[in-house]
XYZ file of N, CA and C in Angstrom:
720
model
N 102.341 120.095 105.758
C 103.361 120.964 105.444
C 103.128 121.769 104.083
N 103.469 123.005 104.096
C 102.937 123.833 103.027
C 103.771 123.562 101.742
N 103.197 123.468 100.752
C 103.517 123.068 99.402
C 104.723 123.863 98.871
N 104.648 125.395 99.471
C 105.690 126.075 99.155
C 107.118 125.796 99.614
N 106.945 124.944 100.561
C 108.247 124.431 101.186
C 108.905 123.495 100.242
N 108.335 122.599 99.297
C 108.822 121.852 98.403
C 109.341 122.696 97.178
N 108.804 123.643 96.912
C 109.268 124.560 95.729
C 110.414 125.304 96.156
N 110.539 125.878 97.526
C 111.793 126.537 97.902
C 112.773 125.526 98.055
N 112.554 124.504 98.420
C 113.586 123.730 98.822
C 113.801 122.256 98.237
N 114.703 122.043 97.362
C 114.735 120.699 96.576
C 114.922 119.356 97.588
N 115.690 119.677 98.489
C 116.087 118.939 99.607
C 114.998 118.397 100.533
N 114.142 119.478 100.881
C 112.941 118.877 101.611
C 112.004 118.114 100.655
N 111.932 118.503 99.530
C 111.177 117.798 98.484
C 111.667 116.315 98.428
N 113.029 116.207 98.048
C 113.623 114.798 98.013
C 113.333 113.989 99.276
N 113.411 114.678 100.479
C 112.892 113.825 101.666
C 111.407 113.330 101.656
N 110.537 114.293 101.375
C 109.190 113.854 101.388
C 109.043 112.747 100.409
N 109.358 112.891 99.159
C 108.974 112.051 97.971
C 109.632 110.805 98.504
N 110.850 110.777 98.972
C 111.282 109.532 99.365
C 110.697 108.734 100.330
N 109.842 109.429 101.291
C 108.998 108.942 102.381
C 107.671 108.366 101.522
N 107.291 108.881 100.812
C 106.210 108.517 99.859
C 106.329 107.267 99.261
N 107.360 107.080 98.472
C 107.778 106.265 97.816
C 107.921 104.871 98.596
N 108.696 105.068 99.821
C 108.897 103.873 100.761
C 107.572 103.503 101.237
N 106.453 104.306 101.380
C 104.963 103.852 102.115
C 104.613 103.036 100.780
N 104.664 103.486 99.662
C 103.973 102.935 98.500
C 104.597 101.414 98.487
N 105.824 101.218 98.347
C 106.637 100.141 98.293
C 106.655 99.012 99.442
N 105.923 99.629 100.574
C 106.010 98.602 101.778
C 107.193 98.793 102.599
N 108.123 99.871 102.446
C 109.162 99.769 103.449
C 108.990 100.875 104.607
N 109.211 100.829 105.509
C 109.122 101.529 106.749
C 110.030 102.330 106.795
N 111.392 102.166 106.408
C 112.647 102.895 106.562
C 112.794 103.603 105.062
N 113.038 104.680 105.286
C 113.673 105.506 104.038
C 114.964 105.481 103.562
N 115.273 105.375 102.385
C 116.571 105.337 101.815
C 116.618 106.411 100.761
N 117.528 107.477 100.971
C 117.639 108.823 100.355
C 119.143 108.545 99.574
N 119.027 109.517 98.971
C 120.401 109.338 97.830
C 121.759 109.790 98.260
N 122.952 109.511 97.997
C 124.079 109.652 98.494
C 124.376 111.254 98.681
N 123.697 112.094 97.977
C 123.918 113.146 98.176
C 123.467 114.035 99.428
N 122.275 113.599 99.661
C 121.396 113.965 100.767
C 122.067 113.645 101.922
N 122.485 112.056 101.967
C 123.029 111.743 103.312
C 124.408 112.562 103.471
N 125.119 112.510 102.377
C 126.464 113.193 102.641
C 126.363 114.445 103.098
N 125.225 115.147 102.749
C 124.970 116.698 103.425
C 124.770 116.550 105.173
N 123.962 115.463 105.306
C 123.623 115.409 106.717
C 124.711 114.997 107.591
N 125.670 114.039 106.981
C 126.857 113.581 107.613
C 127.979 114.857 107.993
N 127.916 115.895 106.725
C 128.941 116.693 106.869
C 128.817 117.749 107.963
N 127.298 117.892 108.227
C 127.030 118.921 109.357
C 126.921 118.272 110.924
N 127.028 116.912 110.939
C 126.520 116.357 112.362
C 127.644 117.098 113.318
N 126.988 117.503 114.270
C 127.827 118.027 115.598
C 128.185 116.802 116.543
N 127.951 115.711 116.429
C 128.835 114.814 117.170
C 130.091 114.596 116.539
N 131.025 114.111 117.499
C 132.394 113.708 116.938
C 131.967 112.316 116.207
N 133.197 112.030 115.373
C 133.138 110.908 114.653
C 132.804 109.671 115.548
N 133.781 109.679 116.749
C 133.819 108.574 117.655
C 132.279 108.637 118.283
N 131.487 109.337 118.587
C 130.164 109.436 118.633
C 129.366 108.926 118.022
N 129.474 109.286 116.816
C 128.631 108.646 115.608
C 128.803 107.155 115.429
N 130.156 106.722 115.689
C 130.399 105.505 115.573
C 129.850 104.529 116.833
N 130.108 105.065 117.838
C 129.687 104.457 119.040
C 128.112 104.150 118.939
N 127.474 105.531 118.645
C 125.996 105.645 118.328
C 125.312 104.280 117.332
N 125.898 104.268 116.331
C 126.007 102.994 115.368
C 126.201 101.582 115.916
N 127.245 101.513 116.620
C 127.284 100.120 117.748
C 126.224 100.036 118.646
N 126.129 100.999 119.149
C 125.122 101.002 120.184
C 123.531 100.272 119.538
N 123.221 100.978 118.753
C 122.096 100.499 117.910
C 122.107 98.982 117.626
N 123.256 98.700 116.945
C 123.398 97.225 116.357
C 123.560 96.363 117.876
N 124.171 96.620 118.764
C 124.174 95.670 120.124
C 122.842 95.586 120.758
N 122.185 96.713 120.486
C 120.963 96.808 121.468
C 119.921 95.708 120.465
N 120.129 95.829 119.326
C 118.885 95.173 118.376
C 119.241 93.588 118.587
N 120.672 93.108 118.784
C 121.069 92.045 118.835
C 120.624 91.404 120.351
N 120.677 92.230 121.376
C 120.617 91.849 122.795
C 119.033 91.623 122.849
N 118.157 92.475 122.312
C 116.827 92.579 122.719
C 115.901 91.621 121.599
N 116.598 91.017 120.665
C 116.018 90.006 119.959
C 115.478 88.740 120.853
N 116.238 88.387 121.785
C 116.087 87.394 122.464
C 115.247 87.736 123.685
N 115.054 88.933 124.030
C 114.191 89.424 125.256
C 112.851 89.458 124.664
N 112.668 90.333 123.680
C 111.234 90.331 123.178
C 110.737 89.582 122.058
N 111.544 89.189 121.231
C 110.996 88.270 120.337
C 110.058 88.755 119.540
N 108.894 88.191 119.139
C 107.819 88.549 118.642
C 106.811 89.216 119.279
N 106.973 89.337 120.436
C 106.041 89.716 121.526
C 105.796 91.121 121.477
N 106.778 91.951 121.059
C 106.627 93.170 121.143
C 107.470 93.852 120.115
N 107.309 95.189 120.016
C 108.006 96.040 119.070
C 108.930 97.339 119.622
N 109.995 97.031 119.561
C 111.008 98.112 120.272
C 111.845 98.757 119.098
N 111.889 100.275 119.364
C 112.777 100.864 118.532
C 113.772 101.633 119.440
N 115.095 101.356 118.922
C 116.321 101.856 119.930
C 117.069 102.849 119.013
N 116.990 104.208 119.572
C 117.714 105.341 118.713
C 118.976 105.894 119.551
N 119.933 105.790 119.194
C 120.961 106.380 120.049
C 121.658 107.583 119.493
N 121.629 108.789 120.182
C 122.471 110.036 119.685
C 123.410 110.442 120.835
N 124.735 110.640 120.513
C 125.517 111.108 121.181
C 125.643 110.432 122.626
N 125.328 108.859 122.626
C 125.314 107.814 123.700
C 124.357 107.901 124.458
N 123.402 108.691 124.181
C 122.145 108.876 124.951
C 120.709 108.180 124.305
N 120.480 107.072 124.710
C 119.407 106.044 124.052
C 117.981 106.423 124.437
N 117.259 106.538 123.222
C 115.693 106.718 123.385
C 115.024 105.407 123.046
N 114.251 104.744 123.798
C 113.159 103.450 123.897
C 111.753 103.732 123.364
N 111.304 103.410 122.270
C 110.285 103.599 122.092
C 109.364 102.156 121.567
N 108.292 102.167 121.451
C 107.439 101.280 120.748
C 106.556 100.605 121.949
N 106.088 99.364 122.090
C 105.196 98.663 122.722
C 105.797 97.188 123.281
N 105.610 97.041 124.733
C 105.660 95.853 125.046
C 104.585 95.276 126.185
N 104.337 93.723 126.116
C 103.361 93.325 126.942
C 102.956 93.457 128.282
N 104.135 93.840 129.225
C 104.261 94.081 130.400
C 105.300 94.979 130.903
N 105.217 95.225 132.425
C 106.191 96.496 132.708
C 107.363 95.579 133.111
N 107.285 94.213 133.231
C 108.412 93.506 133.599
C 109.552 93.564 132.303
N 108.812 93.365 131.142
C 109.796 93.398 130.023
C 110.252 94.973 129.651
N 109.461 96.014 129.910
C 109.915 97.281 129.844
C 111.076 97.767 130.802
N 111.089 96.998 131.740
C 112.258 97.239 132.723
C 113.396 96.425 132.210
N 112.991 95.305 131.783
C 114.234 94.239 131.373
C 115.003 94.964 130.259
N 114.138 95.589 129.169
C 114.730 96.132 128.041
C 115.623 97.361 128.266
N 115.363 98.144 129.313
C 115.903 99.041 129.748
C 117.438 98.796 130.442
N 117.069 97.744 131.037
C 118.320 97.282 132.031
C 119.233 96.621 130.999
N 118.950 95.853 129.851
C 119.828 95.337 129.046
C 120.638 96.687 128.397
N 119.677 97.533 127.808
C 120.197 98.487 126.907
C 121.437 99.410 127.899
N 121.061 99.710 129.200
C 121.830 100.451 129.869
C 123.451 99.888 130.055
N 123.320 98.683 129.911
C 124.473 97.596 130.384
C 125.711 97.672 129.166
N 124.771 98.285 127.921
C 125.594 98.110 126.617
C 126.768 99.346 126.926
N 128.194 98.719 126.452
C 129.358 99.607 126.734
C 129.013 101.026 125.992
N 129.478 102.048 126.495
C 129.242 103.419 125.750
C 127.983 104.160 125.900
N 126.926 103.479 126.491
C 125.497 104.453 126.956
C 125.657 104.814 128.061
N 125.377 106.234 128.016
C 125.448 107.174 128.976
C 124.168 107.322 129.949
N 122.953 107.263 129.137
C 121.856 107.356 129.744
C 120.517 106.636 128.667
N 119.770 106.430 129.390
C 118.415 105.597 128.803
C 117.136 106.328 128.874
N 116.422 106.935 127.980
C 115.011 107.386 128.026
C 114.330 106.224 127.633
N 113.411 105.749 128.742
C 112.477 104.673 128.305
C 111.319 105.259 128.430
N 110.527 105.355 126.814
C 109.485 105.661 126.379
C 108.410 104.543 125.925
N 108.837 103.333 126.410
C 107.821 102.109 125.821
C 106.578 102.234 126.515
N 105.701 101.966 125.464
C 104.407 101.701 126.445
C 104.001 100.291 126.588
N 103.162 100.195 127.419
C 102.661 98.559 127.824
C 101.405 98.455 127.098
N 101.703 97.896 125.881
C 100.437 97.732 125.065
C 100.774 96.949 123.833
N 99.678 96.222 123.210
C 100.093 95.550 121.976
C 100.760 96.292 120.899
N 101.404 95.425 120.086
C 102.455 95.891 119.174
C 101.556 96.948 117.897
N 101.960 98.050 117.678
C 101.307 98.946 116.749
C 101.148 98.285 115.498
N 100.112 98.533 114.619
C 100.167 98.177 113.507
C 100.883 98.693 112.280
N 100.969 97.816 111.101
C 101.750 98.461 109.865
C 101.443 99.822 109.531
N 99.931 99.942 109.491
C 99.528 101.232 109.312
C 99.957 102.627 110.004
N 100.008 102.229 111.412
C 100.634 103.249 112.214
C 102.062 103.395 112.151
N 102.879 102.505 111.652
C 104.098 102.640 111.582
C 104.498 103.261 110.235
N 103.675 102.888 109.416
C 103.971 103.876 108.028
C 103.778 105.367 108.354
N 102.608 105.768 108.969
C 102.315 106.867 109.331
C 102.985 107.567 110.106
N 103.732 107.059 111.094
C 105.087 107.563 112.062
C 106.063 107.923 110.766
N 106.570 107.179 109.955
C 107.536 107.143 109.156
C 107.219 108.571 108.277
N 106.021 108.620 107.814
C 105.449 109.710 106.973
C 106.035 111.143 107.773
N 105.355 111.083 109.202
C 105.311 112.390 109.860
C 106.978 112.415 110.186
N 107.645 111.503 110.470
C 109.143 111.818 110.868
C 109.742 112.454 109.415
N 109.269 112.111 108.132
C 109.954 112.811 106.895
C 109.606 114.148 106.611
N 108.159 114.501 107.102
C 107.785 115.587 106.902
C 108.298 116.582 107.945
N 108.465 116.123 109.081
C 109.184 116.998 110.228
C 110.666 117.315 109.686
N 111.580 116.359 109.507
C 112.829 116.723 108.877
C 112.810 117.753 107.618
N 111.802 117.274 106.638
C 111.779 118.525 105.695
C 111.493 119.930 106.131
N 110.616 119.895 106.930
C 110.263 121.267 107.500
C 111.421 121.648 108.344
N 112.333 121.070 108.948
C 113.464 121.487 109.569
C 114.404 122.072 108.483
N 114.343 121.042 107.466
C 115.547 121.386 106.315
C 115.080 123.115 106.044
N 114.230 123.154 105.664
C 113.364 124.521 105.285
C 113.778 125.684 106.095
N 113.854 125.626 107.427
C 114.161 126.460 108.486
C 115.734 126.684 108.266
N 116.262 127.842 107.794
C 117.240 128.249 107.364
C 118.264 128.892 108.706
N 117.415 129.230 109.663
C 117.861 129.961 110.947
C 118.547 128.820 112.011
N 118.345 127.365 111.685
C 118.507 126.387 112.529
C 119.684 125.408 111.807
N 120.452 124.655 112.264
C 121.242 123.644 111.757
C 120.003 122.167 111.895
N 119.423 122.079 110.620
C 118.297 120.984 110.664
C 119.322 119.612 110.716
N 120.357 119.478 110.358
C 121.010 118.652 110.151
C 121.666 117.878 111.693
N 121.482 118.809 112.301
C 121.905 118.611 113.853
C 120.549 117.877 114.799
N 119.608 117.740 114.210
C 118.449 117.048 115.073
C 118.255 115.664 114.551
N 117.833 114.642 115.333
C 117.196 113.422 115.257
C 116.038 113.331 115.609
N 115.232 112.883 114.324
C 113.927 112.863 114.572
C 113.188 111.262 114.721
N 112.473 111.092 115.839
C 112.122 109.804 115.880
C 110.486 109.851 116.175
N 109.406 109.359 115.525
C 107.943 109.664 115.684
C 107.752 107.898 116.030
N 106.711 108.058 117.215
C 106.036 106.741 117.688
C 104.519 107.114 118.116
N 103.525 106.552 117.408
C 102.163 106.846 117.437
C 101.796 108.281 117.592
N 102.509 109.161 116.649
C 102.103 110.459 116.462
C 102.930 111.219 117.468
N 103.829 110.824 118.383
C 104.486 111.627 119.264
C 106.035 111.838 118.424
N 106.427 112.644 118.446
C 107.653 113.109 117.731
C 108.733 113.514 118.735
N 109.687 112.632 118.866
C 110.821 112.911 119.815
C 111.818 113.652 118.915
N 112.447 114.908 119.572
C 113.429 115.453 119.043
C 114.897 115.537 119.797
N 115.654 114.773 119.241
C 117.106 114.673 119.756
C 118.088 115.604 119.039
N 119.249 115.937 119.663
C 120.204 116.631 119.118
C 121.029 117.399 119.940
N 122.254 118.072 119.433
C 123.048 118.864 120.004
C 122.569 120.240 119.543
N 121.898 121.009 120.140
C 121.352 122.116 119.626
C 121.431 123.491 120.636
N 121.266 124.555 120.174
C 121.175 125.977 121.085
C 119.925 125.791 121.599
N 119.834 126.659 122.696
C 118.316 126.741 123.192
C 117.297 127.415 122.080
N 117.842 128.318 121.413
C 117.057 129.025 120.266
C 116.746 127.921 119.241
N 117.606 127.116 118.669
C 117.379 126.222 117.620
C 116.343 124.982 118.307
N 116.558 124.784 119.449
C 115.448 123.732 120.205
C 114.115 124.203 119.910
N 114.035 125.598 120.440
C 112.558 126.145 120.675
C 112.254 126.231 119.049
N 112.821 126.589 118.319
C 112.393 126.902 116.947
C 112.000 125.755 116.429
N 112.957 124.569 116.368
C 112.409 123.166 115.814
C 111.207 122.755 116.423
N 110.959 122.982 117.486
C 109.755 122.703 118.400
C 108.622 123.281 117.652
N 108.732 124.610 117.591
C 107.808 125.397 117.005
C 107.341 124.674 115.564
N 108.302 124.433 114.855
C 108.083 124.111 113.649
C 107.379 122.545 113.418
N 107.885 121.744 114.476
C 107.380 120.477 114.369
C 105.957 120.228 114.939
N 105.713 121.248 115.924
C 104.360 121.296 116.245
C 103.145 121.736 115.018
N 103.501 122.360 114.007
C 102.859 122.840 113.163
C 102.619 121.830 111.739
N 103.493 120.629 111.979
C 103.496 119.697 111.059
C 102.038 118.955 111.208
N 101.223 118.404 110.142
C 100.329 117.528 110.239
C 100.354 116.200 110.562
N 99.835 115.549 111.391
C 100.124 114.394 112.057
C 100.694 114.117 113.408
N 101.466 115.258 113.689
C 102.117 115.349 114.956
C 101.073 115.768 116.144
N 100.983 114.584 117.192
C 99.998 114.838 118.123
C 100.796 115.274 119.481
N 102.177 115.156 119.678
C 102.829 115.565 120.793
C 104.349 115.661 120.394
N 105.074 116.399 121.036
C 106.416 116.644 120.674
C 107.010 116.765 122.282
N 108.089 115.733 122.232
C 109.020 115.541 123.309
C 110.409 116.109 122.935
N 111.145 116.876 123.755
C 112.319 117.244 123.304
C 113.612 116.523 124.251
N 114.356 116.114 123.681
C 115.462 115.356 124.265
C 116.800 115.940 123.916
N 117.087 117.329 124.035
C 118.085 117.971 123.640
C 119.367 117.850 124.617
N 120.472 118.005 123.975
C 121.936 118.169 124.584
C 121.994 119.842 124.072
N 121.919 120.724 125.052
C 121.872 122.011 124.736
C 123.336 122.546 124.799
N 123.875 123.228 123.758
C 125.209 123.791 123.674
C 124.921 125.209 123.345
N 126.142 126.192 123.408
C 126.112 127.414 123.444
C 125.874 127.869 122.178
N 125.673 129.250 121.850
C 125.478 129.952 120.245
C 127.121 129.762 119.861
N 128.030 130.287 120.850
C 129.456 130.093 120.406
C 129.952 128.743 119.675
N 129.643 127.599 120.531
C 130.033 126.502 120.225
C 129.428 125.940 118.821
N 128.035 126.556 118.740
C 127.174 126.085 117.632
C 127.877 126.790 116.236
N 128.383 128.004 116.525
C 129.019 128.663 115.177
C 130.348 128.401 114.841
N 131.050 127.741 115.926
C 132.488 127.071 115.606
C 131.937 125.609 114.708
N 131.145 125.053 115.069
C 130.774 123.714 114.376
C 130.399 123.698 113.158
N 129.530 125.125 113.043
C 129.065 125.217 111.476
C 129.176 126.673 111.235
N 130.656 127.031 110.815
C 130.910 128.304 110.576
C 130.387 128.979 109.284
N 129.470 128.268 108.252
C 129.211 128.474 106.943
C 127.665 128.501 107.218
N 126.993 128.253 108.020
C 125.603 128.373 108.225
C 125.225 129.701 107.966
N 124.217 129.966 107.008
C 123.760 131.366 106.779
C 122.226 131.460 107.033
N 121.887 132.457 108.042
C 120.681 132.599 108.456
C 119.498 133.153 107.327
N 118.422 132.828 107.335
C 117.430 133.358 106.804
C 115.981 133.317 107.377
N 114.970 133.892 106.600
C 113.709 133.903 107.401
C 112.802 132.701 107.562
N 112.293 132.228 108.444
C 111.857 130.925 108.065
C 110.104 130.884 107.687
N 109.864 129.899 107.197
C 108.653 129.910 106.168
C 107.465 129.864 107.466
N 106.492 130.459 106.896
C 105.229 130.629 107.924
C 104.070 129.643 107.502
N 103.512 128.796 108.368
C 102.745 127.686 108.011
C 101.535 128.382 108.406
N 100.500 127.671 107.919
C 98.889 128.279 108.295
C 98.559 127.654 109.752
N 97.965 128.573 110.288
C 97.662 128.093 111.791
C 96.728 127.189 112.062
N 96.908 126.258 113.092
C 96.169 125.122 113.488
C 96.221 124.700 114.755
N 95.402 123.892 115.134
C 95.480 123.292 116.661
C 96.708 122.823 116.800
N 97.663 123.114 117.999
C 98.910 122.460 118.054
C 98.854 121.494 119.146
N 100.038 120.300 118.836
C 100.150 119.212 119.833
C 100.690 119.897 120.876
N 100.854 119.307 122.312
C 101.814 119.547 123.577
C 103.004 119.082 123.188
N 103.988 119.650 124.136
C 105.329 119.638 123.837
C 105.665 119.098 125.395
N 106.623 118.155 125.593
C 107.119 117.514 126.753
C 108.601 117.783 126.329
N 109.255 118.208 127.638
C 110.964 118.389 127.624
C 111.530 117.391 128.496
N 112.431 116.511 128.058
C 113.091 115.654 128.709
C 114.517 115.860 128.692
N 115.250 116.245 129.667
C 116.742 116.381 129.778
C 117.447 115.325 130.682
N 118.594 114.920 130.393
C 119.118 114.077 131.201
C 119.858 114.594 132.481
N 120.519 115.886 132.465
C 121.268 116.498 133.370
C 120.978 117.650 133.609
N 120.252 118.490 134.470
C 119.118 117.742 135.299
C 118.024 117.386 134.490
N 117.135 116.342 134.914
C 116.220 116.045 134.267
C 114.627 116.795 134.550
N 114.184 117.481 133.255
C 113.104 118.568 133.408
C 112.120 117.828 132.662
N 111.014 117.849 132.969
C 109.698 117.619 132.093
C 108.874 118.773 132.121
N 108.397 119.157 130.932
C 107.702 120.463 130.603
C 106.585 120.153 129.618
N 105.202 120.308 130.056
C 104.301 120.270 129.115
C 103.586 121.684 128.855
N 103.559 121.830 127.752
C 103.130 122.867 126.960
C 101.706 122.730 126.488
N 100.704 123.344 127.007
C 99.367 123.088 126.351
C 99.167 123.504 125.167
N 97.997 123.273 124.310
C 97.831 123.826 122.926
C 97.445 125.222 123.116
N 97.900 126.057 121.977
C 97.527 127.456 122.043
C 96.315 127.994 121.854
N 95.454 126.905 121.231
C 94.170 127.268 120.647
C 93.261 126.469 121.740
């Protein structure tokens, strides 16, 4: 990410600094200040009920999966607007299917995207790197004034960035392009729930557009798009 982003946008700088401090202290999850989190919550396009259900789904999933995976696997559960993304590593296909089955059975879950890999658990170094990539992507999205950055949820697993959110087609395409330009990103997977531009304006009437920042050109990762209804997978090759 270009250093100019940090100079132009203090929030982006705060996000990145928080991730660096978290990595140095041995914490994988980043905790940011109340002002930053308040700004994120204020522009969330999910209803309050959906936000509450997503938190409940995350908690229930972790409780149910504790008995299934134990110490044998590394499974992350992320719910956005009642649509659940499963990432991480499991020892065999049977456990992969069992995890999906248990999560799908939780009240409120509308759909599950199972991106679990049959492999050994990732290392602490890999997870720390993923956490830093997630934060750099978030900071880059914050710097893009032509999109609602807080309407996106970013998850990174082994260098693959998953983008979730209730966004317009335009916002989704712009966010994907920005994410592909972040160092450390190997692949981008889109898991968007698309809304119209009119609905986006109603949800965020005070949003003010401006010109996006220009990153230095580099080799870009591929992009995969997954939608729940209908299901569409799209692979975009590198431009170079």
